[in-house]
Amino acid sequence: MYNLFTGSGVGPTVFYLAVSIFLGLLLGKIKIAKVSLGITWVLFVGIVLSALGVTLNNNMLHIVKEFGLILFVTAVGLQVGPGFFKSFKKGGLAMNLMALVNVGLGVLITYIIAKMSGENLADMTGVYTGAITNTPGLSAAQQAVTDLGIEGAADRLAAGYAVAYPLAVVGMIMTCIILRPLCRIDVKNEPTTMETANDSDAVMMRRAMPLKNPLIPIFIIIAAGIVLGSIPIPVGMDAPLKLGLAGGPLVAAIIGGFLGVKHGWFDTDFTDGKGVHMLREVGIALFLAGVGLGAGGVFVETVKTHYIWVLYGVIITVVPPMIVATFGRLVLKMNYYTLMGFIGGSHTDPPTLAFANNIAPEGCKLPNLGYATVYPLTMFLRIFTAQLLVLLAM
């Protein structure tokens, strides 16, 4: 019985994942000033357990974390796929330009902090990837320093990431919250839907054949997404760029959801049904629990020696989206629910999307739409800029 709670086997790993998730979900029901961090509590419970000495198999946690993220982005892609390209014509270009500016501001702020503080830019790249909650960017930066033969840099990158990541999650959510009074947003009067589908769309959806086994298209999409995410994109650097395990399945799910509804392979009862919703929630819970249980020890130790990195991470996290989102609301008159999704997508941050979906009225897809519209381009840019910062450090 004692072995269930100790060691690095399957039993302890599953046990502590379950504890992190159910305690996190219970704490997520607590509201302060009518605001709750929701499922993000799963991350913090995992960090606390890890900091208290819970040590699990890193390889198993990595698999759980990545598979959870794959399930999450696949579900998001399926939910927004049917209306994705239509929404892109109605503001998607503006959102992607905003995402481009958001990424550029993050890189610029990271570079300025490194120069003004005297911190090594390669180390600050780790803080940057944590502040934008981008694990693929961290992996790309680690590969770059390994290829360049910089001793110990990969571990320092991971330490910077671990220090910045937890407060980055909170920072993104706080940005969404602060945006309300800053831009005088009244959520009671905020539109919750876009234009309804036209008649031809409705007919097409009614003619869709019922799915006998809904798991088949889901895992076809996941398999296709893994292949898509593994395709190298040469950019003239030491290593090619890739969409990765998150970007590939998301793009595949968006395309699959769009084509599936358009050609009648399935209808929106499937893409927006309870099954896909459950898939999304299970995925994000596994991802957050895996990150928390793997980061606690490194987080505490690094905070003791590099506590100023926490402040740097908060600045990189909050300043760019606050500027860009305020512009989007006040100048472009963007919907608040869409903006929350944009903030999450422009930082490739699933917990922010989960928070936005928790805040939005039931059935509102706008957070998912804002997230998925900018996520693919942002993922590419984050991976690219993480490698760029490492090269600038040389």
Short mmCIF file of N, CA and C in Angstrom, two decimals, residues 3-106:
data_model
loop_
_atom_site.label_atom_id
_atom_site.label_comp_id
_atom_site.label_asym_id
_atom_site.label_seq_id
_atom_site.Cartn_x
_atom_site.Cartn_y
_atom_site.Cartn_z
N ASN A 3 3.68 1.74 -1.30
CA ASN A 3 4.28 1.98 -2.62
C ASN A 3 3.40 2.82 -3.51
N LEU A 4 2.12 2.88 -3.18
CA LEU A 4 1.19 3.67 -4.00
C LEU A 4 1.52 5.15 -3.92
N PHE A 5 2.11 5.59 -2.81
CA PHE A 5 2.34 7.01 -2.59
C PHE A 5 3.79 7.43 -2.76
N THR A 6 4.67 6.47 -3.03
CA THR A 6 6.09 6.80 -3.17
C THR A 6 6.64 6.17 -4.45
N GLY A 7 7.82 6.64 -4.85
CA GLY A 7 8.47 6.07 -6.02
C GLY A 7 8.07 6.79 -7.29
N SER A 8 8.54 6.23 -8.40
CA SER A 8 8.30 6.87 -9.70
C SER A 8 7.59 5.94 -10.66
N GLY A 9 6.81 5.01 -10.14
CA GLY A 9 6.09 4.07 -10.99
C GLY A 9 4.78 4.65 -11.50
N VAL A 10 4.00 3.79 -12.14
CA VAL A 10 2.71 4.20 -12.71
C VAL A 10 1.73 4.60 -11.62
N GLY A 11 1.64 3.78 -10.55
CA GLY A 11 0.69 4.05 -9.48
C GLY A 11 0.83 5.43 -8.86
N PRO A 12 2.01 5.77 -8.33
CA PRO A 12 2.18 7.10 -7.74
C PRO A 12 1.94 8.23 -8.73
N THR A 13 2.37 8.05 -9.98
CA THR A 13 2.18 9.10 -10.98
C THR A 13 0.70 9.39 -11.21
N VAL A 14 -0.08 8.33 -11.42
CA VAL A 14 -1.52 8.49 -11.65
C VAL A 14 -2.20 9.03 -10.39
N PHE A 15 -1.76 8.55 -9.24
CA PHE A 15 -2.36 9.00 -7.98
C PHE A 15 -2.20 10.51 -7.80
N TYR A 16 -0.98 11.00 -7.96
CA TYR A 16 -0.75 12.43 -7.72
C TYR A 16 -1.32 13.30 -8.84
N LEU A 17 -1.40 12.76 -10.03
CA LEU A 17 -2.10 13.48 -11.10
C LEU A 17 -3.57 13.66 -10.73
N ALA A 18 -4.19 12.58 -10.23
CA ALA A 18 -5.59 12.63 -9.83
C ALA A 18 -5.80 13.59 -8.67
N VAL A 19 -4.90 13.55 -7.67
CA VAL A 19 -5.00 14.46 -6.52
C VAL A 19 -4.88 15.92 -6.96
N SER A 20 -3.91 16.19 -7.83
CA SER A 20 -3.72 17.56 -8.32
C SER A 20 -4.97 18.06 -9.03
N ILE A 21 -5.57 17.18 -9.83
CA ILE A 21 -6.72 17.60 -10.63
C ILE A 21 -7.96 17.81 -9.77
N PHE A 22 -8.28 16.82 -8.89
CA PHE A 22 -9.55 17.00 -8.16
C PHE A 22 -9.45 18.10 -7.10
N LEU A 23 -8.27 18.25 -6.46
CA LEU A 23 -8.12 19.36 -5.51
C LEU A 23 -8.12 20.70 -6.24
N GLY A 24 -7.46 20.74 -7.40
CA GLY A 24 -7.43 21.98 -8.18
C GLY A 24 -8.82 22.39 -8.65
N LEU A 25 -9.61 21.42 -9.07
CA LEU A 25 -10.97 21.72 -9.53
C LEU A 25 -11.85 22.18 -8.37
N LEU A 26 -11.65 21.59 -7.19
CA LEU A 26 -12.41 22.03 -6.02
C LEU A 26 -12.04 23.47 -5.64
N LEU A 27 -10.74 23.77 -5.62
CA LEU A 27 -10.31 25.14 -5.31
C LEU A 27 -10.77 26.12 -6.39
N GLY A 28 -10.91 25.63 -7.61
CA GLY A 28 -11.35 26.48 -8.71
C GLY A 28 -12.76 27.01 -8.54
N LYS A 29 -13.52 26.41 -7.63
CA LYS A 29 -14.89 26.88 -7.37
C LYS A 29 -14.91 28.11 -6.45
N ILE A 30 -13.75 28.38 -5.81
CA ILE A 30 -13.68 29.53 -4.91
C ILE A 30 -13.60 30.83 -5.72
N LYS A 31 -14.42 31.79 -5.35
CA LYS A 31 -14.42 33.08 -6.05
C LYS A 31 -14.10 34.20 -5.08
N ILE A 32 -13.24 35.10 -5.51
CA ILE A 32 -12.92 36.31 -4.75
C ILE A 32 -13.34 37.50 -5.60
N ALA A 33 -14.25 38.31 -5.06
CA ALA A 33 -14.81 39.43 -5.83
C ALA A 33 -15.43 38.93 -7.14
N LYS A 34 -16.10 37.79 -7.05
CA LYS A 34 -16.80 37.16 -8.17
C LYS A 34 -15.86 36.68 -9.28
N VAL A 35 -14.59 36.53 -8.95
CA VAL A 35 -13.59 36.07 -9.92
C VAL A 35 -12.93 34.81 -9.39
N SER A 36 -12.78 33.82 -10.26
CA SER A 36 -12.12 32.58 -9.89
C SER A 36 -11.03 32.26 -10.90
N LEU A 37 -9.93 31.64 -10.44
CA LEU A 37 -8.87 31.20 -11.35
C LEU A 37 -9.23 29.88 -12.02
N GLY A 38 -10.34 29.28 -11.60
CA GLY A 38 -10.83 28.08 -12.27
C GLY A 38 -9.84 26.94 -12.28
N ILE A 39 -9.71 26.31 -13.43
CA ILE A 39 -8.89 25.11 -13.56
C ILE A 39 -7.40 25.39 -13.39
N THR A 40 -6.99 26.65 -13.41
CA THR A 40 -5.58 26.99 -13.21
C THR A 40 -5.08 26.52 -11.84
N TRP A 41 -5.98 26.34 -10.88
CA TRP A 41 -5.60 25.84 -9.57
C TRP A 41 -4.93 24.47 -9.67
N VAL A 42 -5.26 23.70 -10.69
CA VAL A 42 -4.64 22.39 -10.88
C VAL A 42 -3.12 22.54 -10.98
N LEU A 43 -2.67 23.56 -11.69
CA LEU A 43 -1.24 23.83 -11.84
C LEU A 43 -0.60 24.10 -10.48
N PHE A 44 -1.25 24.94 -9.67
CA PHE A 44 -0.66 25.34 -8.40
C PHE A 44 -0.67 24.22 -7.37
N VAL A 45 -1.69 23.39 -7.39
CA VAL A 45 -1.69 22.22 -6.51
C VAL A 45 -0.53 21.30 -6.87
N GLY A 46 -0.30 21.09 -8.17
CA GLY A 46 0.82 20.27 -8.62
C GLY A 46 2.15 20.84 -8.18
N ILE A 47 2.30 22.16 -8.28
CA ILE A 47 3.56 22.81 -7.85
C ILE A 47 3.78 22.62 -6.35
N VAL A 48 2.73 22.78 -5.55
CA VAL A 48 2.84 22.62 -4.11
C VAL A 48 3.25 21.19 -3.76
N LEU A 49 2.59 20.20 -4.38
CA LEU A 49 2.93 18.80 -4.11
C LEU A 49 4.38 18.51 -4.48
N SER A 50 4.81 19.04 -5.63
CA SER A 50 6.19 18.83 -6.06
C SER A 50 7.17 19.51 -5.12
N ALA A 51 6.84 20.72 -4.68
CA ALA A 51 7.73 21.46 -3.77
C ALA A 51 7.81 20.78 -2.40
N LEU A 52 6.76 20.05 -2.02
CA LEU A 52 6.76 19.35 -0.74
C LEU A 52 7.52 18.04 -0.78
N GLY A 53 8.01 17.69 -1.97
CA GLY A 53 8.85 16.50 -2.05
C GLY A 53 8.33 15.36 -2.88
N VAL A 54 7.16 15.53 -3.51
CA VAL A 54 6.63 14.48 -4.39
C VAL A 54 7.50 14.42 -5.64
N THR A 55 8.17 13.30 -5.83
CA THR A 55 9.07 13.13 -6.97
C THR A 55 8.56 12.00 -7.85
N LEU A 56 8.26 12.30 -9.10
CA LEU A 56 7.69 11.33 -10.02
C LEU A 56 8.60 11.15 -11.24
N ASN A 57 8.29 10.16 -12.04
CA ASN A 57 9.07 9.87 -13.23
C ASN A 57 8.88 10.98 -14.26
N ASN A 58 9.96 11.68 -14.59
CA ASN A 58 9.86 12.82 -15.51
C ASN A 58 9.39 12.41 -16.89
N ASN A 59 9.83 11.23 -17.35
CA ASN A 59 9.41 10.77 -18.67
C ASN A 59 7.90 10.52 -18.72
N MET A 60 7.36 9.92 -17.66
CA MET A 60 5.92 9.68 -17.61
C MET A 60 5.14 10.98 -17.54
N LEU A 61 5.63 11.91 -16.73
CA LEU A 61 4.97 13.21 -16.63
C LEU A 61 5.00 13.94 -17.97
N HIS A 62 6.12 13.82 -18.68
CA HIS A 62 6.25 14.48 -19.98
C HIS A 62 5.22 13.93 -20.96
N ILE A 63 5.04 12.61 -20.98
CA ILE A 63 4.06 11.99 -21.87
C ILE A 63 2.65 12.45 -21.52
N VAL A 64 2.33 12.42 -20.23
CA VAL A 64 1.00 12.84 -19.78
C VAL A 64 0.73 14.29 -20.16
N LYS A 65 1.72 15.15 -19.90
CA LYS A 65 1.58 16.58 -20.18
C LYS A 65 1.36 16.83 -21.67
N GLU A 66 2.19 16.21 -22.50
CA GLU A 66 2.09 16.43 -23.94
C GLU A 66 0.81 15.84 -24.51
N PHE A 67 0.41 14.65 -24.03
CA PHE A 67 -0.82 14.04 -24.53
C PHE A 67 -2.03 14.87 -24.10
N GLY A 68 -2.00 15.39 -22.86
CA GLY A 68 -3.09 16.26 -22.42
C GLY A 68 -3.20 17.50 -23.29
N LEU A 69 -2.06 18.10 -23.63
CA LEU A 69 -2.06 19.28 -24.48
C LEU A 69 -2.59 18.94 -25.87
N ILE A 70 -2.21 17.78 -26.39
CA ILE A 70 -2.70 17.34 -27.71
C ILE A 70 -4.21 17.18 -27.70
N LEU A 71 -4.75 16.54 -26.65
CA LEU A 71 -6.21 16.38 -26.54
C LEU A 71 -6.90 17.74 -26.47
N PHE A 72 -6.31 18.66 -25.71
CA PHE A 72 -6.91 19.98 -25.54
C PHE A 72 -6.97 20.74 -26.86
N VAL A 73 -5.85 20.85 -27.56
CA VAL A 73 -5.83 21.65 -28.79
C VAL A 73 -6.64 20.97 -29.89
N THR A 74 -6.71 19.63 -29.88
CA THR A 74 -7.55 18.92 -30.85
C THR A 74 -9.02 19.27 -30.64
N ALA A 75 -9.45 19.26 -29.38
CA ALA A 75 -10.84 19.60 -29.08
C ALA A 75 -11.15 21.05 -29.44
N VAL A 76 -10.23 21.96 -29.12
CA VAL A 76 -10.43 23.38 -29.47
C VAL A 76 -10.53 23.53 -30.99
N GLY A 77 -9.64 22.86 -31.73
CA GLY A 77 -9.67 22.94 -33.19
C GLY A 77 -10.98 22.43 -33.76
N LEU A 78 -11.49 21.33 -33.24
CA LEU A 78 -12.76 20.78 -33.71
C LEU A 78 -13.92 21.74 -33.42
N GLN A 79 -13.90 22.37 -32.25
CA GLN A 79 -14.98 23.27 -31.88
C GLN A 79 -15.04 24.51 -32.77
N VAL A 80 -13.89 25.03 -33.14
CA VAL A 80 -13.88 26.27 -33.92
C VAL A 80 -13.74 26.02 -35.42
N GLY A 81 -13.37 24.81 -35.81
CA GLY A 81 -13.11 24.51 -37.22
C GLY A 81 -14.23 24.89 -38.18
N PRO A 82 -15.50 24.50 -37.87
CA PRO A 82 -16.59 24.81 -38.82
C PRO A 82 -16.73 26.29 -39.15
N GLY A 83 -16.44 27.18 -38.21
CA GLY A 83 -16.59 28.61 -38.48
C GLY A 83 -15.28 29.36 -38.55
N PHE A 84 -14.16 28.63 -38.56
CA PHE A 84 -12.86 29.27 -38.46
C PHE A 84 -12.55 30.18 -39.63
N PHE A 85 -12.68 29.68 -40.85
CA PHE A 85 -12.29 30.47 -42.01
C PHE A 85 -13.24 31.64 -42.25
N LYS A 86 -14.49 31.45 -41.88
CA LYS A 86 -15.44 32.55 -41.98
C LYS A 86 -15.07 33.65 -40.99
N SER A 87 -14.68 33.25 -39.78
CA SER A 87 -14.29 34.24 -38.77
C SER A 87 -13.00 34.94 -39.15
N PHE A 88 -12.13 34.24 -39.87
CA PHE A 88 -10.85 34.84 -40.27
C PHE A 88 -11.09 36.02 -41.21
N LYS A 89 -12.12 35.91 -42.03
CA LYS A 89 -12.44 37.01 -42.93
C LYS A 89 -13.03 38.19 -42.17
N LYS A 90 -13.54 37.94 -40.98
CA LYS A 90 -14.21 39.00 -40.23
C LYS A 90 -13.38 39.42 -39.02
N GLY A 91 -12.13 39.68 -39.23
CA GLY A 91 -11.29 40.17 -38.15
C GLY A 91 -10.07 39.33 -37.87
N GLY A 92 -9.95 38.16 -38.54
CA GLY A 92 -8.82 37.29 -38.29
C GLY A 92 -7.50 37.92 -38.70
N LEU A 93 -7.49 38.67 -39.79
CA LEU A 93 -6.26 39.32 -40.24
C LEU A 93 -5.79 40.34 -39.21
N ALA A 94 -6.74 41.12 -38.69
CA ALA A 94 -6.39 42.13 -37.68
C ALA A 94 -5.85 41.45 -36.43
N MET A 95 -6.46 40.35 -36.02
CA MET A 95 -6.00 39.65 -34.81
C MET A 95 -4.60 39.09 -34.99
N ASN A 96 -4.29 38.56 -36.17
CA ASN A 96 -2.96 38.02 -36.41
C ASN A 96 -1.91 39.11 -36.48
N LEU A 97 -2.29 40.27 -37.00
CA LEU A 97 -1.37 41.41 -36.97
C LEU A 97 -1.12 41.86 -35.54
N MET A 98 -2.18 41.84 -34.73
CA MET A 98 -2.02 42.16 -33.31
C MET A 98 -1.12 41.15 -32.62
N ALA A 99 -1.29 39.87 -32.98
CA ALA A 99 -0.45 38.82 -32.40
C ALA A 99 1.01 39.02 -32.78
N LEU A 100 1.25 39.45 -34.02
CA LEU A 100 2.60 39.72 -34.48
C LEU A 100 3.24 40.84 -33.65
N VAL A 101 2.47 41.90 -33.40
CA VAL A 101 2.96 43.01 -32.58
C VAL A 101 3.21 42.54 -31.16
N ASN A 102 2.31 41.71 -30.64
CA ASN A 102 2.44 41.19 -29.29
C ASN A 102 3.73 40.38 -29.11
N VAL A 103 4.03 39.53 -30.08
CA VAL A 103 5.26 38.75 -30.04
C VAL A 103 6.47 39.67 -30.12
N GLY A 104 6.43 40.64 -31.03
CA GLY A 104 7.54 41.57 -31.19
C GLY A 104 7.83 42.36 -29.92
N LEU A 105 6.77 42.79 -29.23
CA LEU A 105 6.95 43.53 -27.98
C LEU A 105 7.60 42.64 -26.91
N GLY A 106 7.18 41.38 -26.86
CA GLY A 106 7.76 40.46 -25.88
C GLY A 106 9.24 40.26 -26.09
#
